[in-house]
Amino acid sequence: MENKIFTEYKNHFHSALLDDCIPFWEKSDLIDKEYGGFITSVDREGKSYNYDKSVWFQGRCLWTFSALCARYGVRESWLNAAKSGKEFLEKYCTDSDGRMFFTVTRDGRPLRKRRYMYSESFFVIGMAEYGALTGDTEALAKAAKCFDMMLDIYRHPENDPYKITPKSYAETRSQRDSAVPMVLISSGQILRRCIPERAEYYTAAVREVIGDILKYHYKLKCVLETVASDGSMIDNPAGRTVNPGHSCENSWFIMCEALYSKDDELMKKALNLLDWHTERGWDKENGGMFYFVDVLGRPCEQLEWDMKLWWVHNEVLISSLLAYAVTKDKKYWDMFEKTYDYTFSHFADREYGEWYGYLHRDGSVSHTQKGSLWKGPFHLPRCLMLCEEILTVLESDGEIHSII
């Protein structure tokens, strides 16, 4: 592969990030100048249509603006945005029991709380990235403390201070989900980079939860989203569900761990995840990746199973490009190019900027808004940043290392 090809792609990712994606969000209603924090529910032009705030995105946006400063130099607007998100998170987003809310009102009053630890995981990565950028040791300590709570609840669910009626009755069907250890992997890896003096501790935690994913969910040439507590398959739609986007995201998390630890066997398993899920998930008729598939080819229960979502394709871009950088196997470059061609021809909004989030199976736009409680400046800017980083290494014939 000629280096100029890598340069061309690198330049496009750089421009897509700094000339299109981030300017869209900075011009939008994202940054709440009245109450602080972030409003991610914006329409195609960037105007808010819902002022309720996603706690996920207070942490995610904090990470994004901190990471932008760390990679491209501190800009006052980025740093101020990060500070606004950090202060809103600290002031409004944690309940008295230490667990975090899922959504709050514009001025920070609680609306909804969920069982899952995803709000906490994004608090961890945002506070860690900000702390490392600014030297804010208090922010780093808060990130570390929250991660320790997450890890304790993961190991001992009975220690969860948030007591709520369980989603299902464990006495009838005890099960485990792959998404919870997945967010612990990325949180632990970012903390390891930001708090290097605790690297051994975070490495042990990351290897523990990767081990659980491989032990319980890694089977039938896929990662099952939900399995019985002993790892056996539950033969119903939820138990047969495969989420190709999650699995490709897991793939590059685990590739990064294999690179960090120089673990060839772990790298093989990470590459298997990518191979299996791009094969299972790619829509051979219309292009793009399905949102869900059934491992046995039975009907999916999710009505949106055949939709094409922006974040799924972001994860395929990162994982396929990283796999190529690791192996130099052309099949991964071909997957990267195929996904690149699909995404920039279908998701990118040439008129107003940024990406649509949701397409029908045929690639037509389903929802015109650019943000919601689930979509905002995280998956796409992270993808553009990391792909630029990988392409820079390829351009210089360098050796790839962990990109987290």
Coordinates of C-alpha atoms in Angstrom, one line a residue:
M1 CA 0.0 0.0 0.0
E2 CA 1.4 3.4 -1.0
N3 CA 1.9 5.8 1.9
K4 CA 0.1 8.6 0.0
I5 CA -3.2 6.6 0.3
F6 CA -2.8 6.7 4.1
T7 CA -2.1 10.4 3.9
E8 CA -5.2 11.1 1.8
Y9 CA -7.4 9.2 4.3
K10 CA -5.7 10.8 7.2
N11 CA -6.3 14.3 5.8
H12 CA -10.0 13.5 5.2
F13 CA -10.5 12.3 8.8
H14 CA -8.8 15.3 10.1
S15 CA -10.9 17.7 8.1
A16 CA -14.1 15.8 8.8
L17 CA -13.4 16.2 12.5
L18 CA -12.2 19.8 12.7
D19 CA -13.9 21.4 9.7
D20 CA -17.3 19.6 9.9
C21 CA -18.1 17.5 13.0
I22 CA -16.9 19.7 15.9
P23 CA -17.9 23.1 14.2
F24 CA -21.4 21.7 13.9
W25 CA -21.6 21.0 17.6
E26 CA -20.0 24.3 18.6
K27 CA -22.5 26.2 16.5
S28 CA -25.4 24.2 17.8
D29 CA -27.4 24.4 21.0
L30 CA -25.1 21.8 22.6
I31 CA -23.3 23.9 25.1
D32 CA -25.9 25.3 27.6
K33 CA -24.8 28.8 28.4
E34 CA -27.5 29.3 30.9
Y35 CA -27.4 26.2 33.1
G36 CA -24.1 24.6 32.1
G37 CA -23.6 21.1 30.7
F38 CA -24.7 19.8 27.3
I39 CA -28.0 19.6 25.4
T40 CA -27.5 16.9 22.8
S41 CA -31.1 16.6 21.4
V42 CA -30.7 18.9 18.4
D43 CA -32.3 18.8 15.0
R44 CA -30.6 18.7 11.6
E45 CA -29.5 22.3 11.9
G46 CA -28.4 22.1 15.5
K47 CA -31.4 23.6 17.2
S48 CA -32.6 22.0 20.4
Y49 CA -35.9 20.1 20.4
N50 CA -35.6 18.6 23.9
Y51 CA -34.0 20.4 26.8
D52 CA -33.7 17.3 29.0
K53 CA -30.1 16.2 29.5
S54 CA -28.6 12.8 29.1
V55 CA -26.1 12.1 31.9
W56 CA -24.3 9.7 29.6
F57 CA -23.5 12.7 27.4
Q58 CA -22.4 15.0 30.2
G59 CA -19.5 12.5 30.6
R60 CA -19.1 11.7 26.9
C61 CA -18.9 15.3 25.9
L62 CA -16.5 16.0 28.7
W63 CA -14.3 13.3 27.3
T64 CA -14.6 14.5 23.7
F65 CA -13.6 18.2 24.4
S66 CA -10.8 17.1 26.8
A67 CA -9.5 14.6 24.2
L68 CA -9.6 17.3 21.5
C69 CA -7.5 19.6 23.7
A70 CA -5.0 16.8 24.4
R71 CA -4.6 15.8 20.7
Y72 CA -4.8 19.1 18.9
G73 CA -3.9 21.7 21.4
V74 CA -5.9 23.6 24.0
R75 CA -8.5 25.9 22.5
E76 CA -10.4 28.1 24.9
S77 CA -13.8 27.1 23.5
W78 CA -13.0 23.4 23.9
L79 CA -11.6 23.8 27.4
N80 CA -14.6 26.0 28.5
A81 CA -17.0 23.4 27.2
A82 CA -15.2 20.6 29.1
K83 CA -15.3 22.7 32.3
S84 CA -19.0 23.3 31.8
G85 CA -19.7 19.6 31.5
K86 CA -17.5 18.7 34.5
E87 CA -19.2 21.2 36.7
F88 CA -22.7 20.1 35.7
L89 CA -21.8 16.5 36.3
E90 CA -20.4 17.2 39.7
K91 CA -23.3 19.4 40.8
Y92 CA -26.3 17.6 39.5
C93 CA -25.8 14.1 38.1
T94 CA -25.0 11.9 41.2
D95 CA -27.7 10.7 43.6
S96 CA -27.3 10.6 47.4
D97 CA -26.4 6.8 47.2
G98 CA -23.4 7.4 44.9
R99 CA -25.1 6.1 41.8
M100 CA -25.8 8.4 38.9
F101 CA -28.9 9.5 37.1
F102 CA -29.7 8.6 33.5
T103 CA -31.5 11.9 32.6
V104 CA -32.0 15.2 34.3
T105 CA -33.9 18.4 33.5
R106 CA -32.1 21.3 31.8
D107 CA -31.4 22.8 35.2
G108 CA -30.2 19.5 36.7
R109 CA -33.2 18.0 38.6
P110 CA -33.4 14.2 38.4
L111 CA -35.8 12.6 35.9
R112 CA -34.7 9.0 35.5
K113 CA -32.3 6.5 37.0
R114 CA -31.3 3.2 35.6
R115 CA -29.8 0.0 37.0
Y116 CA -26.9 0.0 34.6
M117 CA -23.5 1.5 35.1
Y118 CA -23.2 3.3 31.8
S119 CA -23.6 6.8 33.3
E120 CA -20.9 6.0 35.7
S121 CA -18.6 4.7 33.0
F122 CA -18.8 7.9 31.0
F123 CA -18.3 9.9 34.1
V124 CA -15.1 7.9 34.6
I125 CA -13.7 8.5 31.2
G126 CA -14.6 12.1 31.1
M127 CA -13.2 13.0 34.5
A128 CA -10.0 11.0 33.8
E129 CA -9.4 12.6 30.5
Y130 CA -10.0 16.1 31.9
G131 CA -7.9 15.4 34.9
A132 CA -5.0 14.2 32.8
L133 CA -5.3 17.2 30.5
T134 CA -5.4 19.9 33.2
G135 CA -3.5 18.2 36.1
D136 CA -6.7 18.3 38.2
T137 CA -5.9 15.6 40.7
E138 CA -9.3 15.9 42.3
A139 CA -11.0 15.0 39.0
L140 CA -8.7 12.0 38.7
A141 CA -9.5 10.9 42.2
K142 CA -13.2 11.1 41.5
A143 CA -12.8 9.0 38.3
A144 CA -10.8 6.4 40.2
K145 CA -13.3 6.2 43.0
C146 CA -16.2 5.8 40.7
F147 CA -14.5 3.0 38.8
D148 CA -13.8 1.2 42.0
M149 CA -17.5 1.4 42.8
M150 CA -18.4 0.0 39.4
L151 CA -15.9 -2.8 39.7
D152 CA -17.2 -3.7 43.2
I153 CA -20.8 -3.8 41.9
Y154 CA -19.8 -5.8 38.9
R155 CA -18.1 -8.4 41.2
H156 CA -20.7 -8.2 44.0
P157 CA -24.1 -7.0 42.7
E158 CA -25.5 -7.2 46.2
N159 CA -23.3 -4.3 47.1
D160 CA -25.2 -1.9 44.7
P161 CA -26.5 0.9 46.8
Y162 CA -29.3 1.5 44.3
K163 CA -32.0 -0.8 45.3
I164 CA -34.7 -1.3 42.7
T165 CA -37.0 -4.1 41.5
P166 CA -34.8 -6.3 39.2
K167 CA -35.5 -6.2 35.5
S168 CA -36.0 -10.0 35.6
Y169 CA -36.3 -12.6 38.3
A170 CA -32.8 -14.2 38.8
E171 CA -34.4 -17.1 40.7
T172 CA -36.2 -18.0 37.5
R173 CA -33.5 -17.1 35.0
S174 CA -30.1 -15.8 36.1
Q175 CA -28.2 -14.1 33.3
R176 CA -25.3 -11.8 32.5
D177 CA -24.8 -9.1 29.8
S178 CA -21.7 -8.4 27.8
A179 CA -22.1 -4.6 27.7
V180 CA -21.3 -4.2 31.4
P181 CA -17.8 -5.7 31.3
M182 CA -17.3 -3.9 28.0
V183 CA -17.6 -0.5 29.5
L184 CA -15.3 -1.6 32.4
I185 CA -12.6 -2.4 29.8
S186 CA -12.6 1.0 28.2
S187 CA -12.9 2.8 31.6
G188 CA -10.0 0.9 33.0
Q189 CA -7.8 1.4 30.0
I190 CA -8.4 5.2 30.0
L191 CA -7.7 5.3 33.7
R192 CA -4.5 3.4 33.2
R193 CA -3.2 6.0 30.8
C194 CA -4.4 8.9 32.9
I195 CA -3.2 7.5 36.3
P196 CA -0.1 5.5 35.3
E197 CA 1.0 5.0 38.9
R198 CA -2.0 2.6 39.2
A199 CA -1.3 0.8 35.9
E200 CA -0.9 -2.6 37.4
Y201 CA -4.2 -2.4 39.2
Y202 CA -6.1 -1.2 36.1
T203 CA -4.5 -3.8 34.0
A204 CA -5.5 -6.6 36.3
A205 CA -9.1 -5.3 36.3
V206 CA -9.2 -5.0 32.6
R207 CA -7.9 -8.5 32.1
E208 CA -10.4 -9.9 34.6
V209 CA -13.4 -8.5 32.7
I210 CA -12.0 -9.5 29.3
G211 CA -11.6 -12.9 30.7
D212 CA -15.3 -12.9 31.7
I213 CA -16.4 -11.9 28.2
L214 CA -14.3 -14.7 26.6
K215 CA -15.4 -17.2 29.2
Y216 CA -19.1 -16.6 29.1
H217 CA -20.0 -14.8 25.9
Y218 CA -17.4 -15.8 23.3
K219 CA -19.0 -18.8 21.5
L220 CA -20.8 -19.9 18.3
K221 CA -18.4 -17.6 16.4
C222 CA -19.8 -14.5 18.0
V223 CA -20.2 -12.7 21.3
L224 CA -23.7 -13.2 22.6
E225 CA -25.1 -10.1 24.3
T226 CA -26.9 -12.0 27.0
V227 CA -26.2 -15.5 28.4
A228 CA -27.2 -17.5 31.4
S229 CA -25.1 -16.9 34.5
D230 CA -23.0 -20.0 33.8
G231 CA -22.4 -18.9 30.2
S232 CA -24.9 -21.3 28.5
M233 CA -27.0 -19.9 25.7
I234 CA -30.6 -18.9 26.5
D235 CA -32.7 -20.1 23.5
N236 CA -35.0 -17.1 23.1
P237 CA -34.6 -13.9 21.0
A238 CA -32.7 -12.1 23.8
G239 CA -30.3 -15.0 24.3
R240 CA -29.6 -15.4 20.6
T241 CA -29.0 -11.7 20.0
V242 CA -25.7 -10.5 18.5
N243 CA -24.9 -6.8 18.4
P244 CA -22.2 -6.4 15.7
G245 CA -21.4 -2.9 16.7
H246 CA -20.8 -3.8 20.3
S247 CA -18.6 -6.7 19.2
C248 CA -16.5 -4.6 16.9
E249 CA -16.1 -2.1 19.6
N250 CA -15.0 -4.9 22.0
S251 CA -12.7 -6.1 19.3
W252 CA -10.6 -2.9 19.2
F253 CA -10.7 -2.5 23.0
I254 CA -9.3 -6.1 23.2
M255 CA -6.8 -5.4 20.4
C256 CA -5.5 -2.5 22.4
E257 CA -5.1 -4.7 25.5
A258 CA -3.2 -7.3 23.4
L259 CA -0.9 -4.6 22.1
Y260 CA -0.3 -3.2 25.6
S261 CA 0.4 -6.7 27.0
K262 CA 2.1 -8.1 23.9
D263 CA -0.3 -11.0 24.1
D264 CA -0.5 -12.8 20.7
E265 CA -3.2 -15.2 21.8
L266 CA -5.5 -12.4 23.0
M267 CA -4.9 -10.6 19.7
K268 CA -6.1 -13.6 17.8
K269 CA -9.3 -13.6 19.8
A270 CA -9.8 -9.9 19.2
L271 CA -9.4 -10.4 15.5
N272 CA -11.8 -13.3 15.6
L273 CA -14.4 -10.9 17.0
L274 CA -13.9 -8.5 14.1
D275 CA -14.0 -11.3 11.5
W276 CA -17.1 -13.0 12.8
H277 CA -19.1 -9.9 13.3
T278 CA -18.4 -8.1 10.1
E279 CA -19.3 -11.4 8.3
R280 CA -22.5 -11.8 10.3
G281 CA -23.4 -8.1 10.4
W282 CA -22.7 -6.8 6.9
D283 CA -25.8 -6.4 4.8
K284 CA -24.7 -8.0 1.5
E285 CA -27.8 -6.7 -0.4
N286 CA -27.8 -3.0 0.6
G287 CA -24.4 -2.4 2.3
G288 CA -23.8 -1.3 5.8
M289 CA -24.0 -3.1 9.1
F290 CA -27.2 -4.4 10.7
Y291 CA -28.0 -3.3 14.2
F292 CA -28.9 -6.8 15.5
V293 CA -28.7 -10.3 14.1
D294 CA -29.9 -13.6 15.5
V295 CA -27.1 -16.1 15.9
L296 CA -29.2 -19.0 14.6
G297 CA -30.8 -17.0 11.8
R298 CA -34.2 -16.9 13.6
P299 CA -36.4 -13.7 13.5
C300 CA -35.0 -10.8 15.6
E301 CA -37.4 -9.4 18.2
Q302 CA -36.0 -5.9 17.9
L303 CA -38.1 -4.0 15.3
E304 CA -35.0 -1.9 14.4
W305 CA -32.8 -4.9 13.8
D306 CA -32.1 -4.1 10.2
M307 CA -31.5 -0.4 10.6
K308 CA -28.1 1.1 10.0
L309 CA -26.8 3.2 12.9
W310 CA -23.9 5.7 12.8
W311 CA -22.1 4.4 15.9
V312 CA -22.0 0.8 14.7
H313 CA -20.1 1.9 11.6
N314 CA -17.8 4.1 13.6
E315 CA -16.7 1.0 15.5
V316 CA -16.2 -1.0 12.3
L317 CA -14.0 1.8 10.9
I318 CA -11.8 1.9 14.0
S319 CA -11.5 -1.9 14.4
S320 CA -10.9 -2.7 10.8
L321 CA -8.2 0.0 10.4
L322 CA -6.5 -1.0 13.7
A323 CA -6.6 -4.7 12.6
Y324 CA -4.9 -3.7 9.3
A325 CA -2.2 -1.7 11.2
V326 CA -1.6 -4.7 13.4
T327 CA -1.6 -7.5 10.7
K328 CA -1.2 -5.7 7.3
D329 CA -3.8 -8.2 6.1
K330 CA -5.5 -6.6 3.1
K331 CA -8.9 -8.0 4.0
Y332 CA -9.0 -5.6 6.9
W333 CA -8.1 -2.7 4.6
D334 CA -10.8 -3.8 2.3
M335 CA -13.4 -3.8 5.1
F336 CA -12.2 -0.3 6.2
E337 CA -12.6 1.1 2.7
K338 CA -16.0 -0.6 2.2
T339 CA -17.2 0.9 5.4
Y340 CA -15.7 4.3 4.7
D341 CA -17.4 4.4 1.3
Y342 CA -20.8 3.5 2.8
T343 CA -20.6 5.8 5.8
F344 CA -19.5 9.0 4.0
S345 CA -22.0 8.5 1.2
H346 CA -25.0 7.7 3.5
F347 CA -24.5 9.2 7.0
A348 CA -22.7 12.5 6.2
D349 CA -25.0 15.5 5.8
R350 CA -23.5 17.6 3.0
E351 CA -25.8 20.5 3.6
Y352 CA -25.8 21.1 7.3
G353 CA -22.8 19.1 8.5
E354 CA -22.2 16.2 10.9
W355 CA -23.9 12.8 10.4
Y356 CA -27.3 11.5 10.5
G357 CA -27.7 8.8 13.1
Y358 CA -30.3 6.4 11.8
L359 CA -30.9 5.0 8.3
H360 CA -33.4 2.5 7.0
R361 CA -32.1 -0.8 5.7
D362 CA -31.9 0.6 2.1
G363 CA -29.7 3.5 3.3
S364 CA -32.4 6.2 3.2
V365 CA -32.5 8.6 6.2
S366 CA -34.9 7.5 8.9
H367 CA -34.4 10.3 11.5
T368 CA -33.1 13.8 10.5
Q369 CA -32.0 15.0 13.9
K370 CA -28.3 15.1 14.6
G371 CA -28.5 14.4 18.3
S372 CA -30.7 12.8 21.0
L373 CA -30.3 11.4 24.5
W374 CA -28.2 8.7 22.8
K375 CA -26.4 10.5 20.0
G376 CA -24.1 13.5 20.4
P377 CA -20.4 14.3 19.9
F378 CA -18.8 11.1 21.1
H379 CA -18.8 8.1 18.7
L380 CA -18.1 10.1 15.5
P381 CA -15.4 12.4 16.9
R382 CA -13.7 9.5 18.7
C383 CA -13.8 7.5 15.4
L384 CA -12.3 10.4 13.5
M385 CA -9.6 11.1 16.1
L386 CA -8.6 7.4 16.4
C387 CA -8.6 6.7 12.7
E388 CA -6.4 9.8 12.1
E389 CA -4.0 8.5 14.7
I390 CA -3.8 5.0 13.2
L391 CA -3.4 6.5 9.7
T392 CA -0.6 8.7 10.9
V393 CA 1.3 5.6 12.1
L394 CA 0.7 3.8 8.8
E395 CA 1.8 6.9 6.8
S396 CA 5.1 6.9 8.7
D397 CA 5.6 3.1 8.6
G398 CA 5.6 3.2 12.4
E399 CA 4.6 0.5 14.9
I400 CA 1.1 0.7 16.2
H401 CA 0.5 0.8 19.9
S402 CA -2.6 1.0 22.0
I403 CA -4.8 3.9 20.8
I404 CA -6.8 4.2 24.1

